[in-house]
C-alpha cells in the first residue's frame, strides 16, 4: 500500500471513529491485550488521531512483563550452574528477579545464549552433550506450540539434555480475571491477532456472551488497528456486542489445530501467577508427566524462596489498565528503561517502556 | 613466512617481528613516509588540523562487502571528514591474537591499503602487538588520523537553527543488517552488502557548495536515531522527520521485520547526515547525488522550534512519535 | 510478544522449509503447518510457520470502508457474528 493510500484509509477510518464516538456520547475505553499491538499503536502515533472520548488502555499483553520474580529467580539460579546453558529470547535478559538479572549473571560468566527460535536450542543441545540446555519457555498461545514442537523435535532426535523452564500464559483466562475485577472498566477489546492465529476466534466468544462486550481481532499495521477501533466504536455506540475478525488473512474460526494439538500433547493447563495480577486459575501451562524428562524443574528441583520486593511500583495497576504509566510515582524518575524497577519498563513491549519511549513527546500535533 | 599463523614471537621485537613487518605489512602498506620505519612520521600540515582516533572490534571479522580493515580506514577517514577536514595521514595499530592466520591478516591489510588509496590518505605510522590466545578476538585495530580543516567552515551543532533541512546521503541500515543477518541465520541476496565507504569526497563537495553547513555526521553505532538525538540536544532545536521519506531497502526492512529491529537504530558505515540551511538544500542535494556515495541522497526532515531538544517522526497516517536515544545492544525481539 | 511476519515459501524439505521476505531468506520449521507447499505465503513466528496467509489486508480495508459507506458487510471472515451476540 502506498503511503498516500494508507493516509487516505486512515483518515476515513478516523472519521468513522469520530462519528461513532460522538454518537456514543460517553467516554469509551478499549483495551489491547497484546504487547505487539501496544508497540504498534505507539509507533504509528494512533492515540493522537483519536477523538477526546476514545481512550486506549494496555492490558497484560507482554509475556515478559507478567513473568513473576519467582520465575526469574529460578532462571537465574539455573544459569549460575556450571552444567547449564540457558537459551532465551533476548527480552528476558534484563528482567529483574528478586536479587539479580540474567544480564548480571551472564556478565559473571553464566552461559546464556539469545535465540531467535526455540528450535535453535536443539542445535545447542546437540553440540553440548555434557551440558543441560534450558530454554526459557515464555509466551502466550502463539509461542507455546513452538516450545512444544521443540520438545518433540528433541525427543525425535533422542536428545536427553534439552529442558524447558515453562511459564507459558493463556490470554482468555486473564481477560476473565480482568473483567471480574471491579477496578477494571473497558468497553471492548482489541483481540490479539497472532494468539488468535493459533486459538481461532471461538475462545473469545465469552466476551459478548458473558459480559456483553465487543472484541475485534486485528493485525498490527496502523490501518488494521484503526479498522478494529472503527468497529469497536461502532458496536459500543450501538450497544452491540460481538467478536469480529478483521484479520481473516491469517485468523480462522478454528485457528491452527495442529499447533493446539502439539501444545496439548506436551502441556496441561495449570493455575499460574501473573506479575501484578496474582494467581489466575488455569491461566498457565505446565509440562505433562509424559514429558517430565524435559522439565528442568522436575529434573533439577530448586529450593529457593522469593521474597516479594516492596516498592512504589504500580505495574500491577498499569497491567490491569487501572492507571496510566505516567500516574505511577516512579515513572520516568526512579524507573526508566536502563534502570527499570518494574517489569513493564523492562521489556520493549512493556506498557511503561512504550509510554516512555514513544509517549513522552513534547511534539504535540493534535491530541 | 615459515608458518602461517601469528605467534607470540611476532610481537617480541626481534627478527621474527621484523619479518612480519617486511614480508607482510610493508608489501601492503609501503610508502616513502612509512618505509623510513622511524618511531614516528614527520608530515607537513597547513592551518587548523583535525585529529581523531577510533578502535575496531567487530565480529564477524569478514562480512559481505568488507572486513574489519575496511571499517577501520573508512571510519577514521569519515570521522575527519565529518569534522570538516580533508583527511591526510593515518596511523594503524594492530593487536593480533596468537594463532591468527597470516593469510587473513594480509587480506585485511590489503583492503586497508585499497581504502586508503581510494580516500587519498597515507598510512604513515603504526604498531603491532601480539597477545596470547584467548586474550583478543582474532584482531583488534586502532586507527588515528589527521587532516586539514577546510578554511571557512564552521562545523558545530550549536549553529543549527530551526528551519534547516536534514539531508541523508542514502539507504540506511545496510551495514548492520548485513552483520545481523549473518549472526541470526538470515540469508541476504548478494546485492546487499555493507555500505562501508570513505566519504571525504562527499563531505568536501557539500562544504564547497555550502561552507556554512553546521553539522555533518556519520550515523554509525546507534544509527540515525542517535545522531539526530545528539544534534537535537546540543542545538536545542526540535527535529521532525518523515517516515515516508526514509530510504530503506526492502531487504533491510525485511531483516528488521523478522528480528524486530527499527532501521533508525541500525549502524551505517558509509552514510552522512547533513544539516543544511533551507535555501541551500537543493544545491547541496544536487552535489550529494552527483557523488558516487550520495546517489540516493534525500531530505528526511527539518529542524523546528517545537519539541526543543527532541526528535519526532511523522508516521504515514499522520501521527507523530518520539524517536529516542538507543538504549543498548540490539537483540532480536520475538517478544 | 507475538511478533510474526508473512513470508513466501521457496523450498520445502519434509518438516523444514525456506521462506523469503523482501529478498531475505531463512530456514523455518513446518512442524506447526505440515501441509505447506512451495509458493504458499505463511506467517512466521519464532522460526516456525504458523498459518497460511490467504488474502491481502489491503482489500479488507477497502471492503470495510465500502461497508461504512453503505455496501453490504463482507469482511466478517468465517465467524458468524450472530452466533455470539
PDB file of N, CA and C in Angstrom, chain A residues 3-4 6-7 10-11 35-36 39 42-46 48-49 63-64 89-94 114-117 138 143 222-223 226 337-338 347-349 356-365, chain B residues 184 186 238-240 242-244 257-265 304 306-335:
ATOM      1  N   UNK A   3       1.996   5.159   0.704  1.00  0.00           N
ATOM      2  CA  UNK A   3       1.805   5.992   1.892  1.00  0.00           C
ATOM      3  C   UNK A   3       0.562   6.864   1.748  1.00  0.00           C
ATOM      4  N   UNK A   4       0.324   7.349   0.528  1.00  0.00           N
ATOM      5  CA  UNK A   4      -0.865   8.195   0.314  1.00  0.00           C
ATOM      6  C   UNK A   4      -2.135   7.403   0.560  1.00  0.00           C
ATOM      7  N   UNK A   6      -2.422   4.717   2.392  1.00  0.00           N
ATOM      8  CA  UNK A   6      -2.504   4.429   3.817  1.00  0.00           C
ATOM      9  C   UNK A   6      -3.096   5.623   4.566  1.00  0.00           C
ATOM     10  N   UNK A   7      -2.627   6.809   4.200  1.00  0.00           N
ATOM     11  CA  UNK A   7      -3.105   8.019   4.868  1.00  0.00           C
ATOM     12  C   UNK A   7      -4.592   8.235   4.591  1.00  0.00           C
ATOM     13  N   UNK A  10      -6.580   5.770   6.579  1.00  0.00           N
ATOM     14  CA  UNK A  10      -6.536   6.133   7.998  1.00  0.00           C
ATOM     15  C   UNK A  10      -7.480   7.290   8.280  1.00  0.00           C
ATOM     16  N   UNK A  11      -7.444   8.301   7.397  1.00  0.00           N
ATOM     17  CA  UNK A  11      -8.308   9.465   7.613  1.00  0.00           C
ATOM     18  C   UNK A  11      -9.781   9.069   7.584  1.00  0.00           C
ATOM     19  N   UNK A  35       1.176  -7.217  23.457  1.00  0.00           N
ATOM     20  CA  UNK A  35       2.261  -6.243  23.527  1.00  0.00           C
ATOM     21  C   UNK A  35       2.654  -5.697  22.166  1.00  0.00           C
ATOM     22  N   UNK A  36       2.518  -6.517  21.135  1.00  0.00           N
ATOM     23  CA  UNK A  36       2.864  -6.038  19.801  1.00  0.00           C
ATOM     24  C   UNK A  36       1.863  -4.964  19.352  1.00  0.00           C
ATOM     25  N   UNK A  39       2.923  -1.688  21.132  1.00  0.00           N
ATOM     26  CA  UNK A  39       4.026  -1.019  20.452  1.00  0.00           C
ATOM     27  C   UNK A  39       3.552  -0.416  19.128  1.00  0.00           C
ATOM     28  N   UNK A  42       1.688   2.868  19.497  1.00  0.00           N
ATOM     29  CA  UNK A  42       2.585   3.994  19.731  1.00  0.00           C
ATOM     30  C   UNK A  42       3.385   4.338  18.485  1.00  0.00           C
ATOM     31  N   UNK A  43       3.909   3.307  17.832  1.00  0.00           N
ATOM     32  CA  UNK A  43       4.782   3.581  16.687  1.00  0.00           C
ATOM     33  C   UNK A  43       4.032   4.297  15.573  1.00  0.00           C
ATOM     34  N   UNK A  44       2.769   3.965  15.403  1.00  0.00           N
ATOM     35  CA  UNK A  44       2.006   4.591  14.331  1.00  0.00           C
ATOM     36  C   UNK A  44       1.450   5.954  14.753  1.00  0.00           C
ATOM     37  N   UNK A  45       1.532   6.269  16.035  1.00  0.00           N
ATOM     38  CA  UNK A  45       1.002   7.546  16.507  1.00  0.00           C
ATOM     39  C   UNK A  45      -0.521   7.585  16.478  1.00  0.00           C
ATOM     40  N   UNK A  46      -1.152   6.471  16.816  1.00  0.00           N
ATOM     41  CA  UNK A  46      -2.609   6.372  16.687  1.00  0.00           C
ATOM     42  C   UNK A  46      -3.353   7.186  17.743  1.00  0.00           C
ATOM     43  N   UNK A  48      -2.953   9.998  19.062  1.00  0.00           N
ATOM     44  CA  UNK A  48      -3.171  11.423  18.789  1.00  0.00           C
ATOM     45  C   UNK A  48      -4.290  11.661  17.791  1.00  0.00           C
ATOM     46  N   UNK A  49      -4.640  10.623  17.031  1.00  0.00           N
ATOM     47  CA  UNK A  49      -5.641  10.810  15.988  1.00  0.00           C
ATOM     48  C   UNK A  49      -7.057  10.578  16.508  1.00  0.00           C
ATOM     49  N   UNK A  63       4.394 -10.925  27.667  1.00  0.00           N
ATOM     50  CA  UNK A  63       4.645 -12.110  28.493  1.00  0.00           C
ATOM     51  C   UNK A  63       5.869 -11.949  29.389  1.00  0.00           C
ATOM     52  N   UNK A  64       6.815 -11.138  28.934  1.00  0.00           N
ATOM     53  CA  UNK A  64       7.993 -10.898  29.757  1.00  0.00           C
ATOM     54  C   UNK A  64       7.586 -10.121  31.004  1.00  0.00           C
ATOM     55  N   UNK A  89      14.823 -15.920  24.541  1.00  0.00           N
ATOM     56  CA  UNK A  89      14.559 -14.743  23.728  1.00  0.00           C
ATOM     57  C   UNK A  89      15.252 -13.557  24.392  1.00  0.00           C
ATOM     58  N   UNK A  90      15.697 -12.610  23.577  1.00  0.00           N
ATOM     59  CA  UNK A  90      16.521 -11.509  24.074  1.00  0.00           C
ATOM     60  C   UNK A  90      15.901 -10.682  25.186  1.00  0.00           C
ATOM     61  N   UNK A  91      14.575 -10.521  25.139  1.00  0.00           N
ATOM     62  CA  UNK A  91      13.933  -9.633  26.090  1.00  0.00           C
ATOM     63  C   UNK A  91      14.069 -10.056  27.546  1.00  0.00           C
ATOM     64  N   UNK A  92      14.317 -11.359  27.778  1.00  0.00           N
ATOM     65  CA  UNK A  92      14.340 -11.848  29.156  1.00  0.00           C
ATOM     66  C   UNK A  92      15.589 -11.396  29.917  1.00  0.00           C
ATOM     67  N   UNK A  93      16.646 -11.017  29.183  1.00  0.00           N
ATOM     68  CA  UNK A  93      17.936 -10.771  29.836  1.00  0.00           C
ATOM     69  C   UNK A  93      17.886  -9.689  30.898  1.00  0.00           C
ATOM     70  N   UNK A  94      17.084  -8.659  30.643  1.00  0.00           N
ATOM     71  CA  UNK A  94      17.104  -7.510  31.551  1.00  0.00           C
ATOM     72  C   UNK A  94      16.100  -7.625  32.685  1.00  0.00           C
ATOM     73  N   UNK A 114      21.201 -16.020  23.332  1.00  0.00           N
ATOM     74  CA  UNK A 114      19.959 -15.473  22.773  1.00  0.00           C
ATOM     75  C   UNK A 114      19.620 -16.233  21.505  1.00  0.00           C
ATOM     76  N   UNK A 115      18.382 -16.699  21.412  1.00  0.00           N
ATOM     77  CA  UNK A 115      17.963 -17.426  20.214  1.00  0.00           C
ATOM     78  C   UNK A 115      16.786 -16.701  19.571  1.00  0.00           C
ATOM     79  N   UNK A 116      16.678 -16.902  18.262  1.00  0.00           N
ATOM     80  CA  UNK A 116      15.550 -16.343  17.532  1.00  0.00           C
ATOM     81  C   UNK A 116      14.380 -17.313  17.584  1.00  0.00           C
ATOM     82  N   UNK A 117      14.708 -18.600  17.570  1.00  0.00           N
ATOM     83  CA  UNK A 117      13.676 -19.626  17.605  1.00  0.00           C
ATOM     84  C   UNK A 117      13.981 -20.610  18.728  1.00  0.00           C
ATOM     85  N   UNK A 138       8.695 -18.861  27.660  1.00  0.00           N
ATOM     86  CA  UNK A 138       7.645 -17.904  27.996  1.00  0.00           C
ATOM     87  C   UNK A 138       6.858 -17.587  26.731  1.00  0.00           C
ATOM     88  N   UNK A 143       3.229 -18.757  21.110  1.00  0.00           N
ATOM     89  CA  UNK A 143       4.606 -19.218  21.283  1.00  0.00           C
ATOM     90  C   UNK A 143       4.668 -20.614  21.899  1.00  0.00           C
ATOM     91  N   UNK A 222      -0.930   0.111  11.093  1.00  0.00           N
ATOM     92  CA  UNK A 222      -1.764   1.222  11.550  1.00  0.00           C
ATOM     93  C   UNK A 222      -3.202   1.079  11.059  1.00  0.00           C
ATOM     94  N   UNK A 223      -3.361   0.787   9.773  1.00  0.00           N
ATOM     95  CA  UNK A 223      -4.716   0.763   9.212  1.00  0.00           C
ATOM     96  C   UNK A 223      -5.564  -0.362   9.819  1.00  0.00           C
ATOM     97  N   UNK A 226      -6.683   0.741  13.235  1.00  0.00           N
ATOM     98  CA  UNK A 226      -7.761   1.740  13.146  1.00  0.00           C
ATOM     99  C   UNK A 226      -9.078   1.079  12.739  1.00  0.00           C
ATOM    100  N   UNK A 337      13.993   2.894  31.344  1.00  0.00           N
ATOM    101  CA  UNK A 337      14.351   1.611  30.725  1.00  0.00           C
ATOM    102  C   UNK A 337      15.728   1.074  31.116  1.00  0.00           C
ATOM    103  N   UNK A 338      16.699   1.965  31.315  1.00  0.00           N
ATOM    104  CA  UNK A 338      18.034   1.472  31.666  1.00  0.00           C
ATOM    105  C   UNK A 338      18.144   1.106  33.148  1.00  0.00           C
ATOM    106  N   UNK A 347      10.749  -4.733  29.361  1.00  0.00           N
ATOM    107  CA  UNK A 347      10.611  -5.261  28.014  1.00  0.00           C
ATOM    108  C   UNK A 347      10.310  -4.139  27.041  1.00  0.00           C
ATOM    109  N   UNK A 348      10.801  -4.305  25.798  1.00  0.00           N
ATOM    110  CA  UNK A 348      10.486  -3.329  24.752  1.00  0.00           C
ATOM    111  C   UNK A 348       8.972  -3.200  24.602  1.00  0.00           C
ATOM    112  N   UNK A 349       8.281  -4.317  24.845  1.00  0.00           N
ATOM    113  CA  UNK A 349       6.838  -4.306  24.675  1.00  0.00           C
ATOM    114  C   UNK A 349       6.087  -3.918  25.939  1.00  0.00           C
ATOM    115  N   UNK A 356       7.273   5.411  27.771  1.00  0.00           N
ATOM    116  CA  UNK A 356       8.493   6.185  27.976  1.00  0.00           C
ATOM    117  C   UNK A 356       9.170   6.471  26.647  1.00  0.00           C
ATOM    118  N   UNK A 357       9.226   5.445  25.792  1.00  0.00           N
ATOM    119  CA  UNK A 357       9.962   5.559  24.539  1.00  0.00           C
ATOM    120  C   UNK A 357       9.249   6.458  23.546  1.00  0.00           C
ATOM    121  N   UNK A 358       7.945   6.264  23.405  1.00  0.00           N
ATOM    122  CA  UNK A 358       7.241   6.966  22.327  1.00  0.00           C
ATOM    123  C   UNK A 358       6.307   8.069  22.814  1.00  0.00           C
ATOM    124  N   UNK A 359       5.957   8.027  24.088  1.00  0.00           N
ATOM    125  CA  UNK A 359       4.809   8.814  24.505  1.00  0.00           C
ATOM    126  C   UNK A 359       5.104  10.053  25.333  1.00  0.00           C
ATOM    127  N   UNK A 360       6.396  10.310  25.621  1.00  0.00           N
ATOM    128  CA  UNK A 360       6.661  11.479  26.454  1.00  0.00           C
ATOM    129  C   UNK A 360       6.786  12.729  25.623  1.00  0.00           C
ATOM    130  N   UNK A 361       6.561  12.600  24.323  1.00  0.00           N
ATOM    131  CA  UNK A 361       6.977  13.630  23.390  1.00  0.00           C
ATOM    132  C   UNK A 361       6.481  15.014  23.703  1.00  0.00           C
ATOM    133  N   UNK A 362       7.344  15.965  23.461  1.00  0.00           N
ATOM    134  CA  UNK A 362       6.907  17.354  23.534  1.00  0.00           C
ATOM    135  C   UNK A 362       6.335  17.783  22.192  1.00  0.00           C
ATOM    136  N   UNK A 363       6.462  16.903  21.175  1.00  0.00           N
ATOM    137  CA  UNK A 363       5.817  17.186  19.901  1.00  0.00           C
ATOM    138  C   UNK A 363       4.350  16.841  20.047  1.00  0.00           C
ATOM    139  N   UNK A 364       3.513  17.813  20.108  1.00  0.00           N
ATOM    140  CA  UNK A 364       2.087  17.525  20.194  1.00  0.00           C
ATOM    141  C   UNK A 364       1.421  18.100  18.959  1.00  0.00           C
ATOM    142  N   UNK A 365       0.950  17.222  18.094  1.00  0.00           N
ATOM    143  CA  UNK A 365       0.211  17.681  16.924  1.00  0.00           C
ATOM    144  C   UNK A 365      -1.154  17.052  17.057  1.00  0.00           C
TER     145      UNK A 365
ATOM    146  N   UNK B 184      22.200 -14.141  12.787  1.00  0.00           N
ATOM    147  CA  UNK B 184      20.933 -14.753  13.192  1.00  0.00           C
ATOM    148  C   UNK B 184      20.337 -15.679  12.135  1.00  0.00           C
ATOM    149  N   UNK B 186      19.963 -15.503   8.894  1.00  0.00           N
ATOM    150  CA  UNK B 186      19.212 -15.000   7.748  1.00  0.00           C
ATOM    151  C   UNK B 186      20.150 -14.899   6.551  1.00  0.00           C
ATOM    152  N   UNK B 238      14.128  21.278  17.888  1.00  0.00           N
ATOM    153  CA  UNK B 238      13.436  20.020  17.649  1.00  0.00           C
ATOM    154  C   UNK B 238      13.811  19.538  16.258  1.00  0.00           C
ATOM    155  N   UNK B 239      13.682  18.237  16.032  1.00  0.00           N
ATOM    156  CA  UNK B 239      13.907  17.696  14.685  1.00  0.00           C
ATOM    157  C   UNK B 239      12.688  16.846  14.347  1.00  0.00           C
ATOM    158  N   UNK B 240      12.074  17.123  13.214  1.00  0.00           N
ATOM    159  CA  UNK B 240      10.912  16.332  12.798  1.00  0.00           C
ATOM    160  C   UNK B 240      11.235  15.663  11.460  1.00  0.00           C
ATOM    161  N   UNK B 242      10.223  12.589   8.451  1.00  0.00           N
ATOM    162  CA  UNK B 242       9.050  11.962   7.831  1.00  0.00           C
ATOM    163  C   UNK B 242       9.369  10.488   7.590  1.00  0.00           C
ATOM    164  N   UNK B 243       8.537   9.606   8.148  1.00  0.00           N
ATOM    165  CA  UNK B 243       8.792   8.172   7.968  1.00  0.00           C
ATOM    166  C   UNK B 243       8.802   7.784   6.484  1.00  0.00           C
ATOM    167  N   UNK B 244       7.876   8.359   5.726  1.00  0.00           N
ATOM    168  CA  UNK B 244       7.817   8.081   4.278  1.00  0.00           C
ATOM    169  C   UNK B 244       9.117   8.391   3.559  1.00  0.00           C
ATOM    170  N   UNK B 257      11.937  -6.549  10.083  1.00  0.00           N
ATOM    171  CA  UNK B 257      10.628  -7.131  10.391  1.00  0.00           C
ATOM    172  C   UNK B 257      10.789  -8.480  11.086  1.00  0.00           C
ATOM    173  N   UNK B 258      11.744  -9.274  10.577  1.00  0.00           N
ATOM    174  CA  UNK B 258      11.921 -10.618  11.133  1.00  0.00           C
ATOM    175  C   UNK B 258      12.499 -10.549  12.550  1.00  0.00           C
ATOM    176  N   UNK B 259      13.483  -9.693  12.738  1.00  0.00           N
ATOM    177  CA  UNK B 259      14.190  -9.683  14.020  1.00  0.00           C
ATOM    178  C   UNK B 259      13.639  -8.634  14.992  1.00  0.00           C
ATOM    179  N   UNK B 260      12.671  -7.852  14.551  1.00  0.00           N
ATOM    180  CA  UNK B 260      12.078  -6.865  15.449  1.00  0.00           C
ATOM    181  C   UNK B 260      12.952  -5.647  15.692  1.00  0.00           C
ATOM    182  N   UNK B 261      13.734  -5.237  14.682  1.00  0.00           N
ATOM    183  CA  UNK B 261      14.582  -4.045  14.824  1.00  0.00           C
ATOM    184  C   UNK B 261      13.907  -2.836  14.186  1.00  0.00           C
ATOM    185  N   UNK B 262      14.359  -1.660  14.602  1.00  0.00           N
ATOM    186  CA  UNK B 262      13.938  -0.417  13.985  1.00  0.00           C
ATOM    187  C   UNK B 262      15.125   0.091  13.154  1.00  0.00           C
ATOM    188  N   UNK B 263      14.941   0.281  11.832  1.00  0.00           N
ATOM    189  CA  UNK B 263      16.068   0.670  10.973  1.00  0.00           C
ATOM    190  C   UNK B 263      16.742   1.969  11.412  1.00  0.00           C
ATOM    191  N   UNK B 264      16.010   2.821  12.125  1.00  0.00           N
ATOM    192  CA  UNK B 264      16.603   4.089  12.569  1.00  0.00           C
ATOM    193  C   UNK B 264      17.750   3.867  13.550  1.00  0.00           C
ATOM    194  N   UNK B 265      17.796   2.666  14.156  1.00  0.00           N
ATOM    195  CA  UNK B 265      18.822   2.397  15.161  1.00  0.00           C
ATOM    196  C   UNK B 265      19.972   1.552  14.614  1.00  0.00           C
ATOM    197  N   UNK B 304      12.986  22.254  13.969  1.00  0.00           N
ATOM    198  CA  UNK B 304      11.801  23.027  14.345  1.00  0.00           C
ATOM    199  C   UNK B 304      12.047  23.765  15.656  1.00  0.00           C
ATOM    200  N   UNK B 306       9.422  23.874  17.739  1.00  0.00           N
ATOM    201  CA  UNK B 306       8.611  22.990  18.561  1.00  0.00           C
ATOM    202  C   UNK B 306       9.426  21.755  18.968  1.00  0.00           C
ATOM    203  N   UNK B 307       9.095  21.181  20.107  1.00  0.00           N
ATOM    204  CA  UNK B 307       9.757  19.947  20.518  1.00  0.00           C
ATOM    205  C   UNK B 307      11.241  20.121  20.776  1.00  0.00           C
ATOM    206  N   UNK B 308      11.615  21.251  21.377  1.00  0.00           N
ATOM    207  CA  UNK B 308      13.032  21.560  21.562  1.00  0.00           C
ATOM    208  C   UNK B 308      13.788  20.401  22.200  1.00  0.00           C
ATOM    209  N   UNK B 309      14.913  20.045  21.601  1.00  0.00           N
ATOM    210  CA  UNK B 309      15.770  19.008  22.163  1.00  0.00           C
ATOM    211  C   UNK B 309      15.305  17.602  21.870  1.00  0.00           C
ATOM    212  N   UNK B 310      14.246  17.469  21.087  1.00  0.00           N
ATOM    213  CA  UNK B 310      13.685  16.146  20.869  1.00  0.00           C
ATOM    214  C   UNK B 310      13.562  15.824  19.384  1.00  0.00           C
ATOM    215  N   UNK B 311      13.472  14.515  19.092  1.00  0.00           N
ATOM    216  CA  UNK B 311      13.310  14.082  17.707  1.00  0.00           C
ATOM    217  C   UNK B 311      11.929  13.449  17.556  1.00  0.00           C
ATOM    218  N   UNK B 312      11.169  13.965  16.614  1.00  0.00           N
ATOM    219  CA  UNK B 312       9.850  13.393  16.324  1.00  0.00           C
ATOM    220  C   UNK B 312       9.841  12.786  14.932  1.00  0.00           C
ATOM    221  N   UNK B 313       8.972  11.813  14.752  1.00  0.00           N
ATOM    222  CA  UNK B 313       8.829  11.194  13.433  1.00  0.00           C
ATOM    223  C   UNK B 313       7.352  11.204  13.074  1.00  0.00           C
ATOM    224  N   UNK B 314       7.052  11.744  11.877  1.00  0.00           N
ATOM    225  CA  UNK B 314       5.667  11.755  11.430  1.00  0.00           C
ATOM    226  C   UNK B 314       5.395  10.463  10.658  1.00  0.00           C
ATOM    227  N   UNK B 315       4.408   9.686  11.130  1.00  0.00           N
ATOM    228  CA  UNK B 315       4.116   8.397  10.514  1.00  0.00           C
ATOM    229  C   UNK B 315       3.270   8.610   9.262  1.00  0.00           C
ATOM    230  N   UNK B 316       3.185   7.586   8.394  1.00  0.00           N
ATOM    231  CA  UNK B 316       2.410   7.754   7.165  1.00  0.00           C
ATOM    232  C   UNK B 316       0.957   8.141   7.424  1.00  0.00           C
ATOM    233  N   UNK B 317       0.393   7.724   8.580  1.00  0.00           N
ATOM    234  CA  UNK B 317      -1.011   8.076   8.821  1.00  0.00           C
ATOM    235  C   UNK B 317      -1.141   9.441   9.481  1.00  0.00           C
ATOM    236  N   UNK B 318      -0.021  10.137   9.684  1.00  0.00           N
ATOM    237  CA  UNK B 318      -0.096  11.497  10.185  1.00  0.00           C
ATOM    238  C   UNK B 318       0.056  11.637  11.687  1.00  0.00           C
ATOM    239  N   UNK B 319       0.319  10.537  12.386  1.00  0.00           N
ATOM    240  CA  UNK B 319       0.615  10.620  13.821  1.00  0.00           C
ATOM    241  C   UNK B 319       2.088  10.984  14.000  1.00  0.00           C
ATOM    242  N   UNK B 320       2.435  11.360  15.225  1.00  0.00           N
ATOM    243  CA  UNK B 320       3.850  11.667  15.493  1.00  0.00           C
ATOM    244  C   UNK B 320       4.306  10.860  16.687  1.00  0.00           C
ATOM    245  N   UNK B 321       5.470  10.245  16.560  1.00  0.00           N
ATOM    246  CA  UNK B 321       6.024   9.553  17.721  1.00  0.00           C
ATOM    247  C   UNK B 321       7.420  10.070  17.998  1.00  0.00           C
ATOM    248  N   UNK B 322       7.849   9.867  19.235  1.00  0.00           N
ATOM    249  CA  UNK B 322       9.185  10.289  19.619  1.00  0.00           C
ATOM    250  C   UNK B 322      10.188   9.245  19.155  1.00  0.00           C
ATOM    251  N   UNK B 323      11.316   9.698  18.620  1.00  0.00           N
ATOM    252  CA  UNK B 323      12.438   8.799  18.320  1.00  0.00           C
ATOM    253  C   UNK B 323      13.475   9.069  19.395  1.00  0.00           C
ATOM    254  N   UNK B 324      13.684   8.118  20.300  1.00  0.00           N
ATOM    255  CA  UNK B 324      14.586   8.425  21.407  1.00  0.00           C
ATOM    256  C   UNK B 324      15.973   7.846  21.172  1.00  0.00           C
ATOM    257  N   UNK B 325      16.859   8.140  22.117  1.00  0.00           N
ATOM    258  CA  UNK B 325      18.221   7.613  22.042  1.00  0.00           C
ATOM    259  C   UNK B 325      18.187   6.093  22.154  1.00  0.00           C
ATOM    260  N   UNK B 326      19.041   5.399  21.389  1.00  0.00           N
ATOM    261  CA  UNK B 326      19.114   3.951  21.579  1.00  0.00           C
ATOM    262  C   UNK B 326      19.573   3.634  23.003  1.00  0.00           C
ATOM    263  N   UNK B 327      19.099   2.506  23.529  1.00  0.00           N
ATOM    264  CA  UNK B 327      19.339   2.201  24.940  1.00  0.00           C
ATOM    265  C   UNK B 327      20.470   1.217  25.173  1.00  0.00           C
ATOM    266  N   UNK B 328      20.767   0.410  24.152  1.00  0.00           N
ATOM    267  CA  UNK B 328      21.824  -0.575  24.392  1.00  0.00           C
ATOM    268  C   UNK B 328      21.962  -1.452  23.177  1.00  0.00           C
ATOM    269  N   UNK B 329      22.430  -2.655  23.398  1.00  0.00           N
ATOM    270  CA  UNK B 329      22.626  -3.581  22.300  1.00  0.00           C
ATOM    271  C   UNK B 329      21.313  -3.940  21.624  1.00  0.00           C
ATOM    272  N   UNK B 330      21.370  -4.161  20.324  1.00  0.00           N
ATOM    273  CA  UNK B 330      20.209  -4.653  19.611  1.00  0.00           C
ATOM    274  C   UNK B 330      20.152  -6.167  19.774  1.00  0.00           C
ATOM    275  N   UNK B 331      19.042  -6.649  20.330  1.00  0.00           N
ATOM    276  CA  UNK B 331      18.843  -8.099  20.383  1.00  0.00           C
ATOM    277  C   UNK B 331      17.535  -8.412  19.677  1.00  0.00           C
ATOM    278  N   UNK B 332      17.448  -9.579  19.043  1.00  0.00           N
ATOM    279  CA  UNK B 332      16.215  -9.884  18.342  1.00  0.00           C
ATOM    280  C   UNK B 332      15.034  -9.943  19.303  1.00  0.00           C
ATOM    281  N   UNK B 333      13.919  -9.480  18.813  1.00  0.00           N
ATOM    282  CA  UNK B 333      12.735  -9.379  19.658  1.00  0.00           C
ATOM    283  C   UNK B 333      11.718 -10.347  19.080  1.00  0.00           C
ATOM    284  N   UNK B 334      11.303 -11.335  19.870  1.00  0.00           N
ATOM    285  CA  UNK B 334      10.321 -12.298  19.365  1.00  0.00           C
ATOM    286  C   UNK B 334       9.004 -11.864  19.884  1.00  0.00           C
ATOM    287  N   UNK B 335       9.198 -11.630  20.994  1.00  0.00           N
ATOM    288  CA  UNK B 335       8.807 -10.814  22.057  1.00  0.00           C
ATOM    289  C   UNK B 335       8.835  -9.375  21.652  1.00  0.00           C
TER     290      UNK B 335
END
